[in-house]
Amino acid sequence: MYSQGLIGADGSTVETEEFLEAFQKRVDAEQKIEPNDPMPEGYRRTLVRQISQHAHSEIVGMLPEGNWITRAPTLRRKAALLAKVQDEGGHGLYLYSAAETLGVSREELTDQLLTGAAKYSSIFNYPALTWADIGAIGWLVDGAAIMNQIALCRCSYGPYSRAMIRICKEESFHQRQGYEILLTLCRGTDAQKKMAQEAVNRIWWPALMMFGPHDSASTHSDQSMHWKIKRFSNDNLRDKFVNATVPQAEYLGLTVPDPNLKWNEEKQGYDYSDIDWDEFWRVVKGDGICNRDRIKARQKAHREGAWVREAALAFAEKRAGAADAARTAAE
Amino acid sequence: MSEKFTPLWEVFIRARNGLAHKHAGSIHAADAEMALQAARDVYTRRGEGQSLWVVRSDQIVASDPSDKDMMFEPTASKIYRHPTFYEIPEEVGNM
């Protein structure tokens, strides 16, 4: 989600030196920027792009998991998965609201998602093939998301930072429920453990891709770091995630699908293989396994909800009209 | 865009009896009843509140950030509005 949101972001801006300097001073003093504060156009544009992509990611992220709600193996798992998917819907709405404080309308944002003009995290263009994938998504995908989002809690833009704090608080259960699913499978039959291993094999690399391109290829990072929209580099967060996650995989008795993964005593962290960047860019640019399905599913939901939105507005108008008429009659 | 815009509402939550309602965020809804319902679903999934207010965002009147100094700065010099400004001998005790 998250750092991928900056791909193609245009931070160019037209303000005077004095204006930019005064703004930078506020940012450097760790003063939060609020909706009506003066801000460079490039800052506004970058944030709208990142926050709305983050919101779209939450909404599209409901699809691969929602697909498993009816097939969860127990009532406990079903209730947890339902709550997780509900949270994602809620998180999408917090984030859309944060984006709207920058002067863009909800309708425009929805339109950008449905027409394919806006991006969302590449991870959701992979399918969730087995129940173990639901475990691996919770553990790895939400784990990677949390790693990104904790860093965003200190973003210079107030509404985004506040939404992130709320989301991080709610999301820690997402990762734990995923890990618990895998733990149960790993303690089960050989076939169940195999299913868990295959899920991790599928989801490990796409999860690492969530942190976005290499720092050297992340062209818009510098300006965003300078404005404190993001505060850590993509590679820095990715390393942190790998270091935190490998011991958790060991505890499960699962193998991380990377023959070059090795502890490096000197840097006190893991060395690992390079990501398949061709795959990364292919998925980001729309050619992943599920890109078309995801957009189609959102378009269908939007189309089929149109009559509800129209009816609700018509009813509200009618009632407001009746109230006005009653007031006029009483006067 | 052909569709009509669904109005924006600000959501306020009273966390516990005895506390004030506090701004939690905003939602879109066609009318007040649906706004309350949506606010409940979006902002109180974990026992965050005992009571909800929703207010149409376009009904809120806000001060202009560029007037901040004019509005709020004068109080900085009025230190005599604070109890610590006044000297009371220790013998008098806590006051």
Short mmCIF file of C-alpha atoms in Angstrom, two decimals:
data_model
loop_
_atom_site.label_atom_id
_atom_site.label_comp_id
_atom_site.label_asym_id
_atom_site.label_seq_id
_atom_site.Cartn_x
_atom_site.Cartn_y
_atom_site.Cartn_z
CA MET A 1 0.00 0.00 0.00
CA TYR A 2 1.77 2.70 1.45
CA SER A 3 5.16 3.30 -0.06
CA GLN A 4 3.91 2.02 -3.41
CA GLY A 5 1.52 4.97 -3.21
CA LEU A 6 4.37 7.25 -4.11
CA ILE A 7 5.14 5.56 -7.42
CA GLY A 8 4.68 8.23 -10.07
CA ALA A 9 3.87 10.90 -7.48
CA ASP A 10 4.61 14.37 -8.75
CA GLY A 11 6.03 16.55 -5.99
CA SER A 12 6.82 19.48 -8.29
CA THR A 13 5.48 22.70 -6.94
CA VAL A 14 5.27 26.36 -7.97
CA GLU A 15 5.37 28.38 -4.75
CA THR A 16 7.89 31.09 -3.90
CA GLU A 17 11.09 30.27 -2.05
CA GLU A 18 9.83 32.10 1.05
CA PHE A 19 6.60 30.14 1.12
CA LEU A 20 8.40 26.82 0.76
CA GLU A 21 10.97 27.77 3.37
CA ALA A 22 8.29 28.77 5.89
CA PHE A 23 6.45 25.52 5.24
CA GLN A 24 9.62 23.46 5.61
CA LYS A 25 10.35 25.19 8.90
CA ARG A 26 7.00 24.09 10.26
CA VAL A 27 7.57 20.53 9.06
CA ASP A 28 11.08 20.44 10.52
CA ALA A 29 9.72 21.70 13.85
CA GLU A 30 7.40 18.65 13.81
CA GLN A 31 4.30 20.86 13.66
CA LYS A 32 1.47 18.89 12.09
CA ILE A 33 -0.01 20.37 8.93
CA GLU A 34 -3.80 20.62 9.12
CA PRO A 35 -6.36 20.81 6.27
CA ASN A 36 -6.77 24.59 6.10
CA ASP A 37 -3.10 25.42 6.61
CA PRO A 38 -1.17 26.82 3.69
CA MET A 39 0.76 24.02 1.94
CA PRO A 40 2.67 23.62 -1.31
CA GLU A 41 0.60 22.26 -4.18
CA GLY A 42 3.08 19.41 -4.63
CA TYR A 43 2.62 18.40 -1.00
CA ARG A 44 -1.14 18.36 -1.40
CA ARG A 45 -0.97 16.40 -4.65
CA THR A 46 1.47 13.83 -3.27
CA LEU A 47 -0.70 13.27 -0.20
CA VAL A 48 -3.94 12.94 -2.17
CA ARG A 49 -2.22 10.34 -4.29
CA GLN A 50 -0.73 8.38 -1.42
CA ILE A 51 -3.73 8.52 0.94
CA SER A 52 -6.25 7.64 -1.75
CA GLN A 53 -4.14 4.73 -2.98
CA HIS A 54 -3.89 3.57 0.59
CA ALA A 55 -7.70 3.80 0.89
CA HIS A 56 -8.20 1.93 -2.39
CA SER A 57 -5.84 -0.78 -1.10
CA GLU A 58 -7.98 -1.29 1.98
CA ILE A 59 -11.13 -1.55 -0.12
CA VAL A 60 -9.67 -3.88 -2.76
CA GLY A 61 -7.95 -5.78 0.07
CA MET A 62 -11.36 -6.93 1.24
CA LEU A 63 -11.78 -9.03 -1.91
CA PRO A 64 -9.21 -11.84 -1.60
CA GLU A 65 -10.17 -12.47 2.03
CA GLY A 66 -13.90 -11.88 1.72
CA ASN A 67 -13.80 -14.77 -0.70
CA TRP A 68 -12.99 -17.11 2.23
CA ILE A 69 -15.52 -15.96 4.82
CA THR A 70 -18.12 -18.56 3.88
CA ARG A 71 -15.48 -21.29 3.78
CA ALA A 72 -13.70 -20.60 7.09
CA PRO A 73 -13.13 -23.93 8.88
CA THR A 74 -14.74 -23.00 12.22
CA LEU A 75 -17.13 -20.41 13.61
CA ARG A 76 -14.25 -18.83 15.56
CA ARG A 77 -12.21 -18.38 12.39
CA LYS A 78 -15.22 -17.11 10.50
CA ALA A 79 -16.06 -14.47 13.12
CA ALA A 80 -12.41 -13.32 13.17
CA LEU A 81 -12.14 -13.12 9.38
CA LEU A 82 -15.43 -11.26 9.13
CA ALA A 83 -14.22 -8.75 11.73
CA LYS A 84 -10.94 -8.33 9.87
CA VAL A 85 -12.63 -7.67 6.54
CA GLN A 86 -15.02 -5.23 8.26
CA ASP A 87 -12.02 -3.41 9.70
CA GLU A 88 -10.54 -3.09 6.23
CA GLY A 89 -13.74 -1.48 5.00
CA GLY A 90 -13.59 0.89 7.98
CA HIS A 91 -9.94 1.68 7.35
CA GLY A 92 -10.69 2.49 3.74
CA LEU A 93 -13.33 4.96 4.93
CA TYR A 94 -11.03 6.64 7.49
CA LEU A 95 -8.48 7.10 4.74
CA TYR A 96 -10.92 8.43 2.13
CA SER A 97 -12.02 10.99 4.73
CA ALA A 98 -8.41 11.99 5.33
CA ALA A 99 -7.88 12.43 1.56
CA GLU A 100 -11.08 14.47 1.28
CA THR A 101 -9.72 17.04 3.75
CA LEU A 102 -7.31 17.96 0.94
CA GLY A 103 -10.14 19.11 -1.32
CA VAL A 104 -10.88 16.03 -3.41
CA SER A 105 -14.38 14.49 -3.35
CA ARG A 106 -15.27 10.91 -2.46
CA GLU A 107 -16.98 10.55 -5.81
CA GLU A 108 -13.82 11.55 -7.68
CA LEU A 109 -11.74 9.10 -5.66
CA THR A 110 -14.16 6.23 -6.27
CA ASP A 111 -14.21 7.12 -9.95
CA GLN A 112 -10.42 6.97 -10.13
CA LEU A 113 -10.44 3.46 -8.68
CA LEU A 114 -13.22 2.19 -10.93
CA THR A 115 -11.72 3.57 -14.14
CA GLY A 116 -8.31 2.17 -13.27
CA ALA A 117 -6.78 5.66 -13.14
CA ALA A 118 -5.71 5.11 -9.53
CA LYS A 119 -3.47 2.34 -8.28
CA TYR A 120 -3.65 0.24 -5.15
CA SER A 121 -1.16 -2.09 -3.53
CA SER A 122 0.19 -4.78 -5.86
CA ILE A 123 -0.35 -7.45 -3.21
CA PHE A 124 -4.10 -7.60 -3.75
CA ASN A 125 -3.65 -8.67 -7.33
CA TYR A 126 -2.59 -12.10 -6.11
CA PRO A 127 -5.29 -14.70 -5.40
CA ALA A 128 -5.95 -16.38 -2.02
CA LEU A 129 -5.96 -19.98 -3.21
CA THR A 130 -6.25 -21.99 0.01
CA TRP A 131 -7.28 -21.44 3.63
CA ALA A 132 -3.59 -21.30 4.52
CA ASP A 133 -3.28 -18.22 2.30
CA ILE A 134 -5.64 -16.46 4.71
CA GLY A 135 -3.15 -17.26 7.49
CA ALA A 136 -0.19 -16.13 5.40
CA ILE A 137 -1.97 -12.93 4.34
CA GLY A 138 -2.72 -12.01 7.95
CA TRP A 139 0.78 -12.78 9.14
CA LEU A 140 2.87 -11.47 6.20
CA VAL A 141 0.69 -8.97 4.35
CA ASP A 142 -0.76 -7.33 7.43
CA GLY A 143 2.66 -7.61 9.05
CA ALA A 144 4.23 -5.71 6.15
CA ALA A 145 1.36 -3.21 6.20
CA ILE A 146 1.79 -2.56 9.91
CA MET A 147 5.54 -2.05 9.46
CA ASN A 148 4.76 0.63 6.87
CA GLN A 149 1.89 2.15 8.76
CA ILE A 150 3.67 2.52 12.08
CA ALA A 151 6.18 4.66 10.22
CA LEU A 152 3.30 6.72 8.78
CA CYS A 153 1.81 7.47 12.22
CA ARG A 154 4.31 10.32 12.42
CA CYS A 155 3.49 11.70 8.97
CA SER A 156 3.50 15.51 8.88
CA TYR A 157 -0.10 15.70 7.67
CA GLY A 158 -2.40 15.62 10.72
CA PRO A 159 -5.48 13.80 9.36
CA TYR A 160 -3.35 11.05 7.76
CA SER A 161 -1.27 10.61 10.87
CA ARG A 162 -4.39 10.33 13.07
CA ALA A 163 -6.00 7.80 10.73
CA MET A 164 -2.79 5.75 10.80
CA ILE A 165 -2.68 5.69 14.59
CA ARG A 166 -6.22 4.39 14.72
CA ILE A 167 -5.60 1.82 12.01
CA CYS A 168 -2.41 0.50 13.63
CA LYS A 169 -4.22 0.01 16.93
CA GLU A 170 -6.92 -2.01 15.22
CA GLU A 171 -4.70 -4.00 12.91
CA SER A 172 -2.50 -5.82 15.34
CA PHE A 173 -5.20 -8.45 15.72
CA HIS A 174 -5.11 -9.02 11.96
CA GLN A 175 -1.53 -10.18 12.04
CA ARG A 176 -2.01 -12.30 15.16
CA GLN A 177 -5.05 -14.12 13.82
CA GLY A 178 -3.10 -14.94 10.64
CA TYR A 179 -0.17 -16.32 12.58
CA GLU A 180 -2.52 -18.36 14.74
CA ILE A 181 -4.07 -19.93 11.62
CA LEU A 182 -0.62 -20.98 10.38
CA LEU A 183 0.42 -22.22 13.82
CA THR A 184 -2.65 -24.46 13.93
CA LEU A 185 -1.94 -25.81 10.44
CA CYS A 186 1.73 -26.39 11.29
CA ARG A 187 0.77 -28.42 14.33
CA GLY A 188 -1.72 -30.43 12.29
CA THR A 189 -1.27 -33.21 9.75
CA ASP A 190 1.55 -33.33 7.21
CA ALA A 191 -0.88 -32.24 4.53
CA GLN A 192 -1.90 -29.20 6.59
CA LYS A 193 1.70 -28.24 7.22
CA LYS A 194 2.42 -28.61 3.52
CA MET A 195 -0.50 -26.31 2.75
CA ALA A 196 0.95 -23.71 5.16
CA GLN A 197 4.40 -23.97 3.52
CA GLU A 198 2.91 -23.54 0.05
CA ALA A 199 1.02 -20.45 1.16
CA VAL A 200 4.21 -18.90 2.53
CA ASN A 201 6.02 -19.80 -0.71
CA ARG A 202 3.35 -17.92 -2.65
CA ILE A 203 3.02 -14.87 -0.45
CA TRP A 204 6.56 -14.19 0.82
CA TRP A 205 7.84 -12.32 -2.24
CA PRO A 206 4.68 -10.35 -2.97
CA ALA A 207 4.73 -9.27 0.70
CA LEU A 208 8.31 -7.98 0.34
CA MET A 209 7.21 -6.08 -2.78
CA MET A 210 4.69 -4.15 -0.68
CA PHE A 211 7.53 -1.93 0.54
CA GLY A 212 7.88 -0.50 -2.94
CA PRO A 213 10.84 -0.17 -5.31
CA HIS A 214 14.49 -0.17 -4.26
CA ASP A 215 15.58 3.12 -2.74
CA SER A 216 17.77 3.71 -5.79
CA ALA A 217 14.71 3.38 -8.07
CA SER A 218 12.31 5.24 -5.81
CA THR A 219 12.46 8.57 -7.59
CA HIS A 220 10.02 10.55 -5.50
CA SER A 221 11.20 9.44 -2.10
CA ASP A 222 13.52 12.34 -1.41
CA GLN A 223 10.90 15.06 -1.62
CA SER A 224 8.46 12.96 0.43
CA MET A 225 11.07 12.32 3.09
CA HIS A 226 11.93 16.02 3.14
CA TRP A 227 8.28 16.91 3.71
CA LYS A 228 8.05 14.08 6.27
CA ILE A 229 5.22 12.43 4.36
CA LYS A 230 7.27 9.28 4.72
CA ARG A 231 9.97 8.93 7.29
CA PHE A 232 11.87 5.75 6.45
CA SER A 233 13.17 4.47 3.13
CA ASN A 234 11.57 1.48 1.40
CA ASP A 235 14.64 -0.74 1.81
CA ASN A 236 15.01 0.23 5.45
CA LEU A 237 11.46 -0.89 6.26
CA ARG A 238 11.81 -4.02 4.14
CA ASP A 239 14.95 -5.05 6.06
CA LYS A 240 13.18 -4.45 9.34
CA PHE A 241 10.29 -6.63 8.22
CA VAL A 242 12.57 -9.50 7.15
CA ASN A 243 14.50 -9.34 10.42
CA ALA A 244 11.30 -9.45 12.45
CA THR A 245 9.61 -12.16 10.39
CA VAL A 246 12.27 -14.83 9.80
CA PRO A 247 12.38 -15.94 13.47
CA GLN A 248 8.57 -16.19 13.41
CA ALA A 249 8.81 -18.50 10.39
CA GLU A 250 11.39 -20.60 12.22
CA TYR A 251 9.04 -20.98 15.17
CA LEU A 252 6.36 -22.27 12.80
CA GLY A 253 8.88 -24.70 11.34
CA LEU A 254 8.34 -23.19 7.90
CA THR A 255 11.02 -22.30 5.36
CA VAL A 256 11.28 -18.84 3.85
CA PRO A 257 11.43 -19.43 0.07
CA ASP A 258 14.81 -17.80 -0.47
CA PRO A 259 17.97 -19.91 -0.82
CA ASN A 260 20.13 -16.83 -0.18
CA LEU A 261 18.54 -15.86 3.11
CA LYS A 262 21.36 -15.73 5.65
CA TRP A 263 22.03 -14.00 8.94
CA ASN A 264 24.73 -11.38 8.59
CA GLU A 265 26.45 -10.98 11.94
CA GLU A 266 28.18 -7.80 10.91
CA LYS A 267 25.06 -5.82 10.01
CA GLN A 268 22.94 -7.66 12.60
CA GLY A 269 20.34 -8.43 9.98
CA TYR A 270 19.48 -10.89 7.23
CA ASP A 271 20.86 -10.84 3.71
CA TYR A 272 18.32 -11.94 1.14
CA SER A 273 17.90 -12.32 -2.62
CA ASP A 274 16.92 -9.49 -4.87
CA ILE A 275 13.21 -9.16 -5.60
CA ASP A 276 11.97 -10.07 -9.07
CA TRP A 277 11.48 -6.45 -10.14
CA ASP A 278 10.07 -7.43 -13.52
CA GLU A 279 7.20 -9.13 -11.74
CA PHE A 280 6.82 -6.17 -9.41
CA TRP A 281 6.45 -3.64 -12.22
CA ARG A 282 4.23 -5.96 -14.22
CA VAL A 283 1.77 -6.25 -11.33
CA VAL A 284 1.97 -2.55 -10.47
CA LYS A 285 1.25 -1.66 -14.10
CA GLY A 286 -1.87 -3.81 -14.22
CA ASP A 287 -0.73 -7.22 -15.38
CA GLY A 288 -0.96 -9.28 -12.20
CA ILE A 289 -3.04 -12.43 -11.86
CA CYS A 290 -6.12 -10.67 -10.49
CA ASN A 291 -5.90 -6.99 -11.57
CA ARG A 292 -8.83 -7.22 -13.96
CA ASP A 293 -10.98 -9.30 -11.59
CA ARG A 294 -10.47 -6.88 -8.72
CA ILE A 295 -11.56 -3.84 -10.72
CA LYS A 296 -14.46 -5.76 -12.21
CA ALA A 297 -15.64 -6.76 -8.74
CA ARG A 298 -15.49 -3.14 -7.53
CA GLN A 299 -17.32 -1.90 -10.64
CA LYS A 300 -20.03 -4.50 -10.12
CA ALA A 301 -20.47 -3.55 -6.45
CA HIS A 302 -20.67 0.12 -7.39
CA ARG A 303 -23.16 -0.49 -10.19
CA GLU A 304 -25.36 -2.72 -8.09
CA GLY A 305 -25.33 -0.22 -5.22
CA ALA A 306 -26.34 2.71 -7.45
CA TRP A 307 -30.08 2.34 -6.84
CA VAL A 308 -29.50 2.29 -3.07
CA ARG A 309 -27.55 5.56 -3.19
CA GLU A 310 -30.15 7.15 -5.44
CA ALA A 311 -33.07 5.98 -3.30
CA ALA A 312 -31.43 7.16 -0.08
CA LEU A 313 -30.79 10.63 -1.51
CA ALA A 314 -34.29 10.85 -3.01
CA PHE A 315 -35.83 9.84 0.33
CA ALA A 316 -33.70 12.39 2.22
CA GLU A 317 -34.77 15.09 -0.25
CA LYS A 318 -38.43 14.16 0.02
CA ARG A 319 -38.34 14.25 3.80
CA ALA A 320 -36.49 17.57 3.84
CA GLY A 321 -39.15 18.90 1.46
CA ALA A 322 -41.96 17.67 3.72
CA ALA A 323 -40.31 19.27 6.76
CA ASP A 324 -39.99 22.60 4.89
CA ALA A 325 -43.66 22.46 3.83
CA ALA A 326 -44.76 21.75 7.41
CA ARG A 327 -42.69 24.69 8.68
CA THR A 328 -44.16 27.04 6.05
CA ALA A 329 -47.69 25.88 6.91
CA ALA A 330 -47.09 26.49 10.62
CA GLU A 331 -45.79 30.03 10.07
CA MET B 1 -19.95 13.22 -12.78
CA SER B 2 -23.63 12.50 -13.17
CA GLU B 3 -24.22 11.22 -9.65
CA LYS B 4 -25.28 13.56 -6.89
CA PHE B 5 -22.89 14.03 -4.00
CA THR B 6 -23.76 12.28 -0.75
CA PRO B 7 -23.41 14.80 2.12
CA LEU B 8 -20.48 14.70 4.55
CA TRP B 9 -21.05 14.47 8.31
CA GLU B 10 -18.66 14.92 11.23
CA VAL B 11 -18.80 12.24 13.91
CA PHE B 12 -18.40 12.88 17.64
CA ILE B 13 -18.19 10.11 20.23
CA ARG B 14 -18.72 10.17 23.99
CA ALA B 15 -16.35 7.48 25.19
CA ARG B 16 -17.75 7.16 28.69
CA ASN B 17 -20.51 8.64 30.76
CA GLY B 18 -19.22 11.93 32.17
CA LEU B 19 -16.86 12.74 29.31
CA ALA B 20 -17.50 15.22 26.51
CA HIS B 21 -18.19 14.12 22.96
CA LYS B 22 -14.96 14.18 20.98
CA HIS B 23 -14.42 14.45 17.24
CA ALA B 24 -13.64 11.03 15.76
CA GLY B 25 -13.80 11.56 11.99
CA SER B 26 -16.31 11.91 9.21
CA ILE B 27 -18.59 9.82 7.00
CA HIS B 28 -20.88 10.25 4.02
CA ALA B 29 -24.61 9.60 4.35
CA ALA B 30 -27.82 10.69 2.66
CA ASP B 31 -29.65 11.61 5.87
CA ALA B 32 -29.24 11.87 9.64
CA GLU B 33 -30.47 8.39 10.40
CA MET B 34 -28.10 6.74 7.93
CA ALA B 35 -25.30 8.99 9.17
CA LEU B 36 -25.77 7.68 12.71
CA GLN B 37 -25.83 4.11 11.45
CA ALA B 38 -22.69 4.57 9.38
CA ALA B 39 -20.92 6.35 12.25
CA ARG B 40 -21.71 3.42 14.49
CA ASP B 41 -20.34 0.91 11.96
CA VAL B 42 -17.22 2.87 11.06
CA TYR B 43 -16.17 4.41 14.39
CA THR B 44 -17.42 2.15 17.17
CA ARG B 45 -16.43 -1.41 16.32
CA ARG B 46 -14.59 -1.91 19.61
CA GLY B 47 -16.67 -0.34 22.33
CA GLU B 48 -15.32 3.17 21.66
CA GLY B 49 -18.46 4.94 22.75
CA GLN B 50 -21.65 5.32 24.74
CA SER B 51 -23.15 8.07 22.62
CA LEU B 52 -22.76 9.49 19.11
CA TRP B 53 -23.37 12.88 17.56
CA VAL B 54 -23.37 13.48 13.81
CA VAL B 55 -23.36 17.00 12.40
CA ARG B 56 -23.52 18.05 8.75
CA SER B 57 -19.98 19.23 7.92
CA ASP B 58 -21.31 22.24 6.00
CA GLN B 59 -23.02 23.43 9.19
CA ILE B 60 -19.74 23.81 11.08
CA VAL B 61 -18.29 27.30 11.30
CA ALA B 62 -14.53 27.26 11.79
CA SER B 63 -11.97 29.92 12.59
CA ASP B 64 -9.49 30.74 9.86
CA PRO B 65 -5.96 29.44 10.56
CA SER B 66 -4.52 32.66 9.13
CA ASP B 67 -6.37 34.58 11.89
CA LYS B 68 -4.75 32.41 14.52
CA ASP B 69 -2.50 35.12 15.94
CA MET B 70 -5.20 37.74 16.09
CA MET B 71 -7.63 35.30 17.69
CA PHE B 72 -5.50 33.56 20.25
CA GLU B 73 -2.22 35.39 20.72
CA PRO B 74 -3.58 38.14 23.08
CA THR B 75 -4.16 35.60 25.86
CA ALA B 76 -0.43 34.85 26.02
CA SER B 77 0.24 38.19 27.73
CA LYS B 78 -2.54 37.86 30.28
CA ILE B 79 -0.70 35.81 32.83
CA TYR B 80 -2.84 37.33 35.62
CA ARG B 81 -5.62 35.00 34.47
CA HIS B 82 -3.73 32.09 35.99
CA PRO B 83 -3.64 31.24 39.71
CA THR B 84 0.15 31.03 39.81
CA PHE B 85 0.34 34.81 39.12
CA TYR B 86 -0.72 35.56 42.68
CA GLU B 87 1.49 35.23 45.72
CA ILE B 88 -0.08 33.77 48.83
CA PRO B 89 2.09 33.27 51.96
CA GLU B 90 2.81 29.65 52.73
CA GLU B 91 1.27 29.97 56.20
CA VAL B 92 -2.12 30.53 54.61
CA GLY B 93 -2.00 26.97 53.28
CA ASN B 94 -3.36 25.52 50.12
CA MET B 95 -5.67 27.82 48.18
#
